[in-house]
Amino acid sequence: LVSFNTESTQVKLSSKFLLSDGTTFGSIVQLQPGDYERVVVPSELEIIGSVKSYETILIESDYKISVYAIHLEDYTTDGYLAIPVENLGNQYVVATYQSIFPFNTLFAIFATADNTTVTVQLTTEVTYEGINYFRGDTLTLELNEYEAVQIQSNAAS
């Protein structure tokens, strides 16, 4: 979390996803002007495979902030810059590398409102909900607020 403001900024992070200990993730961070803070997120909030999930985090702040997310594991590092809700559009291009067995490429889409329809035009083979989809196929999905869908390529496709 990064603050570029001249005022102190309170940032609240929360998730609806129920963790294995029966709790949900939540954190409140106070950022001073020009300050940054690293927040460690429970590993249970990692989405695995091609699935719909509520393993998402809502981030709210008093003032504008930047949110950089980094995920580090052996042999992989992934990251993104979160886009504020008021700046979201409705068409995106996902850039990924070509899969090299056994590593898959993936992306996730998060809904900010109920009954969000998402259409994905695939450029590689994926399996979603037990169905194989191929290059050129279209997936149409319905998501609810704070729900995500992760689409993962089939290895080396």
Coordinates of C-alpha atoms in Angstrom, one line a residue, residues 31-146:
L31 CA -0.4 5.4 6.2
Q32 CA 1.3 8.7 6.8
P33 CA 1.9 11.1 3.9
G34 CA 4.2 9.6 1.3
D35 CA 4.4 6.4 3.3
Y36 CA 4.1 2.7 2.3
E37 CA 3.2 -0.4 4.2
R38 CA 3.6 -4.1 3.3
V39 CA 0.6 -6.2 4.3
V40 CA 1.0 -10.0 4.5
V41 CA -2.2 -11.8 3.3
P42 CA -3.0 -15.4 4.5
S43 CA -2.0 -18.0 1.9
E44 CA -5.5 -19.4 2.1
L45 CA -6.6 -16.4 0.0
E46 CA -4.7 -17.7 -3.0
I47 CA -7.0 -18.9 -5.7
I48 CA -5.9 -22.3 -7.1
G49 CA -7.0 -23.6 -10.5
S50 CA -9.8 -22.5 -12.9
V51 CA -12.5 -21.7 -10.4
K52 CA -15.0 -19.1 -9.1
S53 CA -14.1 -18.0 -5.6
Y54 CA -14.6 -15.4 -2.8
E55 CA -10.9 -15.6 -2.0
T56 CA -10.7 -11.8 -2.6
I57 CA -9.8 -8.7 -0.6
L58 CA -11.8 -5.5 -0.4
I59 CA -9.5 -2.5 0.1
E60 CA -11.0 0.8 1.3
S61 CA -9.2 4.0 2.2
D62 CA -9.9 7.6 3.3
Y63 CA -7.8 9.0 0.5
K64 CA -6.5 7.8 -2.8
I65 CA -3.7 5.2 -2.5
S66 CA -1.8 2.8 -4.8
V67 CA -2.0 -0.9 -4.3
Y68 CA 0.7 -3.1 -5.7
A69 CA 0.2 -6.8 -5.1
I70 CA 3.2 -9.3 -5.3
H71 CA 3.0 -13.0 -5.0
L72 CA 6.3 -14.9 -4.5
E73 CA 6.8 -18.6 -4.6
D74 CA 9.6 -20.9 -5.8
Y75 CA 10.0 -20.6 -9.6
T76 CA 7.4 -17.9 -9.9
T77 CA 6.7 -14.3 -9.1
D78 CA 3.4 -12.6 -10.1
G79 CA 2.2 -9.1 -9.5
Y80 CA -0.4 -6.5 -10.4
L81 CA -1.4 -2.9 -9.8
A82 CA -5.0 -2.8 -8.4
I83 CA -7.3 -0.5 -10.3
P84 CA -9.7 1.7 -8.3
V85 CA -13.4 0.9 -8.9
E86 CA -14.1 4.4 -10.3
N87 CA -11.4 3.8 -12.9
L88 CA -12.5 0.4 -14.1
G89 CA -13.4 -0.1 -17.8
N90 CA -15.2 -2.9 -19.5
Q91 CA -12.6 -4.2 -22.0
Y92 CA -9.2 -5.6 -21.1
V93 CA -6.4 -7.5 -22.7
V94 CA -4.5 -10.0 -20.6
A95 CA -0.8 -10.5 -21.4
T96 CA 0.8 -13.7 -20.3
Y97 CA 3.8 -15.8 -21.3
Q98 CA 3.5 -19.0 -23.2
S99 CA 3.0 -22.0 -20.9
I100 CA 6.1 -24.2 -20.3
F101 CA 5.2 -27.5 -18.7
P102 CA 4.4 -27.9 -15.8
F103 CA 3.7 -24.1 -15.4
N104 CA 0.4 -22.7 -16.4
T105 CA -0.5 -19.1 -17.3
L106 CA -3.4 -17.6 -15.5
F107 CA -5.4 -14.5 -14.8
A108 CA -8.3 -13.5 -12.4
I109 CA -11.3 -11.2 -12.8
F110 CA -13.0 -9.6 -9.7
A111 CA -16.6 -8.4 -9.6
T112 CA -17.4 -5.1 -7.8
A113 CA -21.2 -5.6 -8.2
D114 CA -23.7 -8.4 -8.2
N115 CA -24.8 -9.9 -11.6
T116 CA -21.6 -8.9 -13.4
T117 CA -21.4 -10.6 -16.7
V118 CA -17.9 -11.3 -17.9
T119 CA -17.1 -12.5 -21.4
V120 CA -13.6 -14.0 -22.1
Q121 CA -12.3 -14.8 -25.5
L122 CA -9.7 -17.5 -25.1
T123 CA -6.4 -17.6 -26.9
T124 CA -5.3 -20.9 -25.4
E125 CA -6.8 -24.1 -24.1
V126 CA -8.3 -24.1 -20.6
T127 CA -10.5 -26.4 -18.5
Y128 CA -13.2 -24.7 -16.5
E129 CA -15.8 -26.5 -14.4
G130 CA -14.7 -29.8 -16.0
I131 CA -15.3 -28.6 -19.6
N132 CA -12.4 -28.2 -22.1
Y133 CA -12.3 -24.9 -24.0
F134 CA -10.0 -24.2 -26.9
R135 CA -8.4 -21.2 -28.6
G136 CA -11.1 -19.0 -30.1
D137 CA -13.8 -20.2 -27.7
T138 CA -15.7 -17.7 -25.6
L139 CA -16.5 -18.2 -21.9
T140 CA -19.4 -16.1 -20.5
L141 CA -19.6 -16.0 -16.7
E142 CA -21.8 -14.4 -14.1
L143 CA -20.1 -13.0 -11.0
N144 CA -21.4 -11.4 -7.8
E145 CA -19.9 -8.7 -5.7
Y146 CA -16.5 -9.6 -4.3

